[in-house]
Amino acid sequence: MRTIKMAVVGLGHRGSWWLGQLLNMEDVEVTAVCDKNEGRMEEGKKKCAEKYGHEVFGSVNWKDVVAYEDSEAVLVTTYWNDHVKVAIGAMKAGKYAAMEVGPAQSMHQCWELVRTSEETGMPCMMLENCCYGREEMTVLNMIKKGLFGELLHCQGGYEHDLREVVNNANIYEREHERAWQYWHRNAELYPTHELGPIMSYLDINRGNRLMTLNAMATKSRGLNKFLQDRGENPEWADKNYRLGDIVTTTIRTANGETIVLTHDTSSPRPYSRGGRVQGTCGLWMEDLKSVHIEGRSEPHKWEPMENYWEEFEHPLWKKTKAADFTGGHGGMDWLVMRAFLSAVRNRTQTPIDVYDAATMMAVALLSEESIAQGSATVSIPDFTDGMWLKRDPAVKSIFSLAEVDDSLFEGTVEF
Amino acid sequence: MRTIKMAVVGLGHRGSWWLGQLLNMEDVEVTAVCDKNEGRMEEGKKKCAEKYGHEVFGSVNWKDVVAYEDSEAVLVTTYWNDHVKVAIGAMKAGKYAAMEVGPAQSMHQCWELVRTSEETGMPCMMLENCCYGREEMTVLNMIKKGLFGELLHCQGGYEHDLREVVNNANIYEREHERAWQYWHRNAELYPTHELGPIMSYLDINRGNRLMTLNAMATKSRGLNKFLQDRGENPEWADKNYRLGDIVTTTIRTANGETIVLTHDTSSPRPYSRGGRVQGTCGLWMEDLKSVHIEGRSEPHKWEPMENYWEEFEHPLWKKTKAADFTGGHGGMDWLVMRAFLSAVRNRTQTPIDVYDAATMMAVALLSEESIAQGSATVSIPDFTDGMWLKRDPAVKSIFSLAEVDDSLFEGTVEF
């Protein structure tokens, strides 16, 4: 089995974690690393040298690393703002690109991502790990097997108390990405963890598409309160956060389903991705750990999701035993990376492609536009230029229930 | 204690239930009944005669009953479409009006309701029973005691599988109100059960107001599927229901909170009012029967709502022991009617007034306008003409935690 040679650009919190994972995969060789911070770049080189017994290429300039010939894929784990720029550079250099999740900064950027992939023929995959979440994929399996009937409505949220993360200057740098975005942008900044799975449920860009979007934000209170209460970072405590504490985004699809997204990261609360899927035959609610399926569940009663795991766990999870994989959000990080590597090895399209990435990233931007216009409802571009009508969900996406690609499960020391 | 003489207009399902309740209250005398269906009107007269031992006035014409001199209050339990017309007639005849919940049919109608009350000096109360729900009032008490901090966001829904009710021609008449509305209107048709309590949480029309609204509807599938699956009512099975199966409405207030409402009555599901209240210090989720309160709950963990009942149950519930009252949705029907009767007896404003009623009814209408315009965001009128800035929530509303009015608890055989 061919070893995939990869470059890693961006070695902050997430990037250095990914580097460690890649160094443990037997079918991957990290050949180049990059961080604009020289110390972090050198730290990355050191880790590689320890693993491989020889030096790897390193630079503080991402252009050098993307151009470095001895790799066929680039992992982009920079600040959000730089994802697209580096991914485009990688594709132009003839490399597969994988990039971490994050919002778009402009609509033009989304189109450039799409056009670059089309023109170069190189895929770019957004590593939306929750698309590979165990519960999300089980729900997907239940959907495709018809348990919910015709789908009507999906919900999800990034409901995660990040007050400490956003406000703690020590975790990353002083001007770390999330704080910067929170100061300057009032938007659904981080929709992909819930929207990614929902797009797979609804066959978005593969027979369906997102049509219109509306976003509404609350006032901004939580982050300032947090700092004022603690007396920490006094120079931040009165700084104006543009981001509303809770942002609600509603979306309607071409096929008539609605989606509600919640961004809720500035208040004390338990973590949730707030999943809900509803169709003509029943619904699932993640928070309740419950479903109601007509004909199976008692009328008007919830039934534990537990009853459905054995029968409906997605074959990808059953076959890989990904649940036993301890690192990276309970196996889904491993799965999303294996899916990318499989596409690189087979020189095929990635299961989450540039159309999906552009759509997810655009939702962040369009929510900002909607809020800026007093919650005007805005249109969502069709990044496929009409191809969504013809793309077959069962062929192009790993979210299909087609045969599981065995090459995903090889080449890692964890198995 | 003075007996309140009342007329009842509309003796369908809900009206005849209310008539039975009123006949059991010692401080109430039903002096006139009305239904456009003569049989139902006669049935109402018969019930009164059995209770009182003498005939009461009856007519199939609501105008006769509203004009009937020997009453000081009129209960309006007609079809939704007729609520405002009859309530306005009652106020113009110098009577207190109470009306059941329902959507507005036009904006002008909402203003007429408001102006009639202002011009006649007669109050009109929408009997939004869920404002008096045990859990809702307990949450209200927790809010006013500051447990959630500054409020940011509220959610609620009318999530109730009504496929049988809407489609069953035998329950009411052939052209019963809900089916009629579902056939002809794509809107958040029934927002008041969740919006009423939320308005009390957020001091709406008493220091705050609803500003903008957006609504988005799914396709319509559930009701036709239900009939087709059952092979019932073949002449209805292919009829086009305009109402989307799930309608999501988002609202922003003057003080910067957001509200999300869900109308979801055409699919199989357990009943829920889907309550959620979130502030800078924590949140409540009705579906989870849980809260998270910073400083009380374990960080990042849910805590059972059960832990809060004893300390925070609303004094109105504690004092009346309304929970022991078995009829009418667990006591809240009793409470909402006692609140109305207390206002009539004391000749004071009702705790839910015409401004509140117009606001709640307008939300239904505005959601229809929003959907009809492709989910355009629309403005919500200020029915108080600016008075909301000066109205004191603690004085005018029963939702305040001011002294509980003892006259509420008297004059009923249940205590």
PDB file of N, CA, C and O in Angstrom, chain A residues 153-157 194 198 248-251 258-262 274, chain B residues 155 248 250 260 262:
ATOM      1  N   HIS A 153     -37.449  18.456   8.680  1.00  0.00           N
ATOM      2  CA  HIS A 153     -36.827  19.495   9.497  1.00  0.00           C
ATOM      3  C   HIS A 153     -35.627  18.926  10.241  1.00  0.00           C
ATOM      4  O   HIS A 153     -35.690  17.810  10.768  1.00  0.00           O
ATOM      5  N   CYS A 154     -34.553  19.699  10.272  1.00  0.00           N
ATOM      6  CA  CYS A 154     -33.373  19.306  11.054  1.00  0.00           C
ATOM      7  C   CYS A 154     -32.926  20.485  11.915  1.00  0.00           C
ATOM      8  O   CYS A 154     -33.073  21.640  11.515  1.00  0.00           O
ATOM      9  N   GLN A 155     -32.368  20.167  13.048  1.00  0.00           N
ATOM     10  CA  GLN A 155     -31.791  21.192  13.901  1.00  0.00           C
ATOM     11  C   GLN A 155     -30.419  20.732  14.378  1.00  0.00           C
ATOM     12  O   GLN A 155     -30.144  19.541  14.445  1.00  0.00           O
ATOM     13  N   GLY A 156     -29.627  21.700  14.728  1.00  0.00           N
ATOM     14  CA  GLY A 156     -28.344  21.396  15.330  1.00  0.00           C
ATOM     15  C   GLY A 156     -27.747  22.659  15.890  1.00  0.00           C
ATOM     16  O   GLY A 156     -28.199  23.769  15.580  1.00  0.00           O
ATOM     17  N   GLY A 157     -26.747  22.499  16.734  1.00  0.00           N
ATOM     18  CA  GLY A 157     -26.141  23.679  17.322  1.00  0.00           C
ATOM     19  C   GLY A 157     -24.694  23.442  17.694  1.00  0.00           C
ATOM     20  O   GLY A 157     -24.260  22.291  17.833  1.00  0.00           O
ATOM     21  N   GLU A 194     -22.689  20.935  13.105  1.00  0.00           N
ATOM     22  CA  GLU A 194     -24.068  20.444  12.982  1.00  0.00           C
ATOM     23  C   GLU A 194     -24.542  20.465  11.530  1.00  0.00           C
ATOM     24  O   GLU A 194     -25.289  19.580  11.097  1.00  0.00           O
ATOM     25  N   ILE A 198     -26.131  17.446   8.892  1.00  0.00           N
ATOM     26  CA  ILE A 198     -27.463  17.747   8.342  1.00  0.00           C
ATOM     27  C   ILE A 198     -27.410  17.739   6.811  1.00  0.00           C
ATOM     28  O   ILE A 198     -28.329  17.255   6.145  1.00  0.00           O
ATOM     29  N   THR A 248     -29.246  32.474  15.996  1.00  0.00           N
ATOM     30  CA  THR A 248     -30.152  31.476  15.437  1.00  0.00           C
ATOM     31  C   THR A 248     -30.229  31.669  13.931  1.00  0.00           C
ATOM     32  O   THR A 248     -30.527  32.765  13.463  1.00  0.00           O
ATOM     33  N   THR A 249     -29.960  30.624  13.206  1.00  0.00           N
ATOM     34  CA  THR A 249     -29.975  30.690  11.740  1.00  0.00           C
ATOM     35  C   THR A 249     -31.004  29.694  11.223  1.00  0.00           C
ATOM     36  O   THR A 249     -30.997  28.537  11.621  1.00  0.00           O
ATOM     37  N   THR A 250     -31.889  30.157  10.367  1.00  0.00           N
ATOM     38  CA  THR A 250     -32.858  29.248   9.744  1.00  0.00           C
ATOM     39  C   THR A 250     -32.585  29.201   8.250  1.00  0.00           C
ATOM     40  O   THR A 250     -32.253  30.209   7.624  1.00  0.00           O
ATOM     41  N   ILE A 251     -32.705  28.017   7.712  1.00  0.00           N
ATOM     42  CA  ILE A 251     -32.374  27.763   6.301  1.00  0.00           C
ATOM     43  C   ILE A 251     -33.498  26.946   5.685  1.00  0.00           C
ATOM     44  O   ILE A 251     -34.060  26.070   6.342  1.00  0.00           O
ATOM     45  N   THR A 258     -36.658  22.478   6.352  1.00  0.00           N
ATOM     46  CA  THR A 258     -36.045  23.611   7.048  1.00  0.00           C
ATOM     47  C   THR A 258     -34.969  23.105   8.004  1.00  0.00           C
ATOM     48  O   THR A 258     -34.994  21.964   8.450  1.00  0.00           O
ATOM     49  N   ILE A 259     -34.039  24.013   8.294  1.00  0.00           N
ATOM     50  CA  ILE A 259     -32.913  23.719   9.187  1.00  0.00           C
ATOM     51  C   ILE A 259     -32.808  24.874  10.177  1.00  0.00           C
ATOM     52  O   ILE A 259     -32.911  26.037   9.782  1.00  0.00           O
ATOM     53  N   VAL A 260     -32.624  24.561  11.450  1.00  0.00           N
ATOM     54  CA  VAL A 260     -32.358  25.599  12.448  1.00  0.00           C
ATOM     55  C   VAL A 260     -30.997  25.321  13.088  1.00  0.00           C
ATOM     56  O   VAL A 260     -30.760  24.223  13.596  1.00  0.00           O
ATOM     57  N   LEU A 261     -30.116  26.312  13.042  1.00  0.00           N
ATOM     58  CA  LEU A 261     -28.782  26.209  13.641  1.00  0.00           C
ATOM     59  C   LEU A 261     -28.674  27.177  14.812  1.00  0.00           C
ATOM     60  O   LEU A 261     -29.185  28.297  14.738  1.00  0.00           O
ATOM     61  N   THR A 262     -28.000  26.750  15.863  1.00  0.00           N
ATOM     62  CA  THR A 262     -27.805  27.605  17.040  1.00  0.00           C
ATOM     63  C   THR A 262     -26.320  27.720  17.351  1.00  0.00           C
ATOM     64  O   THR A 262     -25.649  26.701  17.511  1.00  0.00           O
ATOM     65  N   GLY A 274     -27.054  19.587  19.885  1.00  0.00           N
ATOM     66  CA  GLY A 274     -28.479  19.905  19.744  1.00  0.00           C
ATOM     67  C   GLY A 274     -29.192  19.273  18.551  1.00  0.00           C
ATOM     68  O   GLY A 274     -30.108  19.875  17.990  1.00  0.00           O
TER      69      GLY A 274
ATOM     70  N   GLN B 155     -37.120  29.843  23.872  1.00  0.00           N
ATOM     71  CA  GLN B 155     -37.715  29.016  22.829  1.00  0.00           C
ATOM     72  C   GLN B 155     -38.999  28.389  23.372  1.00  0.00           C
ATOM     73  O   GLN B 155     -39.170  28.229  24.576  1.00  0.00           O
ATOM     74  N   THR B 248     -41.090  27.482  11.675  1.00  0.00           N
ATOM     75  CA  THR B 248     -40.142  28.046  12.638  1.00  0.00           C
ATOM     76  C   THR B 248     -40.208  29.567  12.556  1.00  0.00           C
ATOM     77  O   THR B 248     -40.049  30.139  11.481  1.00  0.00           O
ATOM     78  N   THR B 250     -38.721  33.150  14.188  1.00  0.00           N
ATOM     79  CA  THR B 250     -37.730  33.796  15.049  1.00  0.00           C
ATOM     80  C   THR B 250     -38.125  35.251  15.249  1.00  0.00           C
ATOM     81  O   THR B 250     -38.593  35.913  14.319  1.00  0.00           O
ATOM     82  N   VAL B 260     -37.403  31.763  19.605  1.00  0.00           N
ATOM     83  CA  VAL B 260     -37.673  30.816  18.522  1.00  0.00           C
ATOM     84  C   VAL B 260     -38.944  30.039  18.858  1.00  0.00           C
ATOM     85  O   VAL B 260     -39.043  29.438  19.934  1.00  0.00           O
ATOM     86  N   THR B 262     -41.817  27.106  17.486  1.00  0.00           N
ATOM     87  CA  THR B 262     -41.987  25.985  16.562  1.00  0.00           C
ATOM     88  C   THR B 262     -43.448  25.546  16.548  1.00  0.00           C
ATOM     89  O   THR B 262     -44.015  25.260  17.604  1.00  0.00           O
TER      90      THR B 262
END
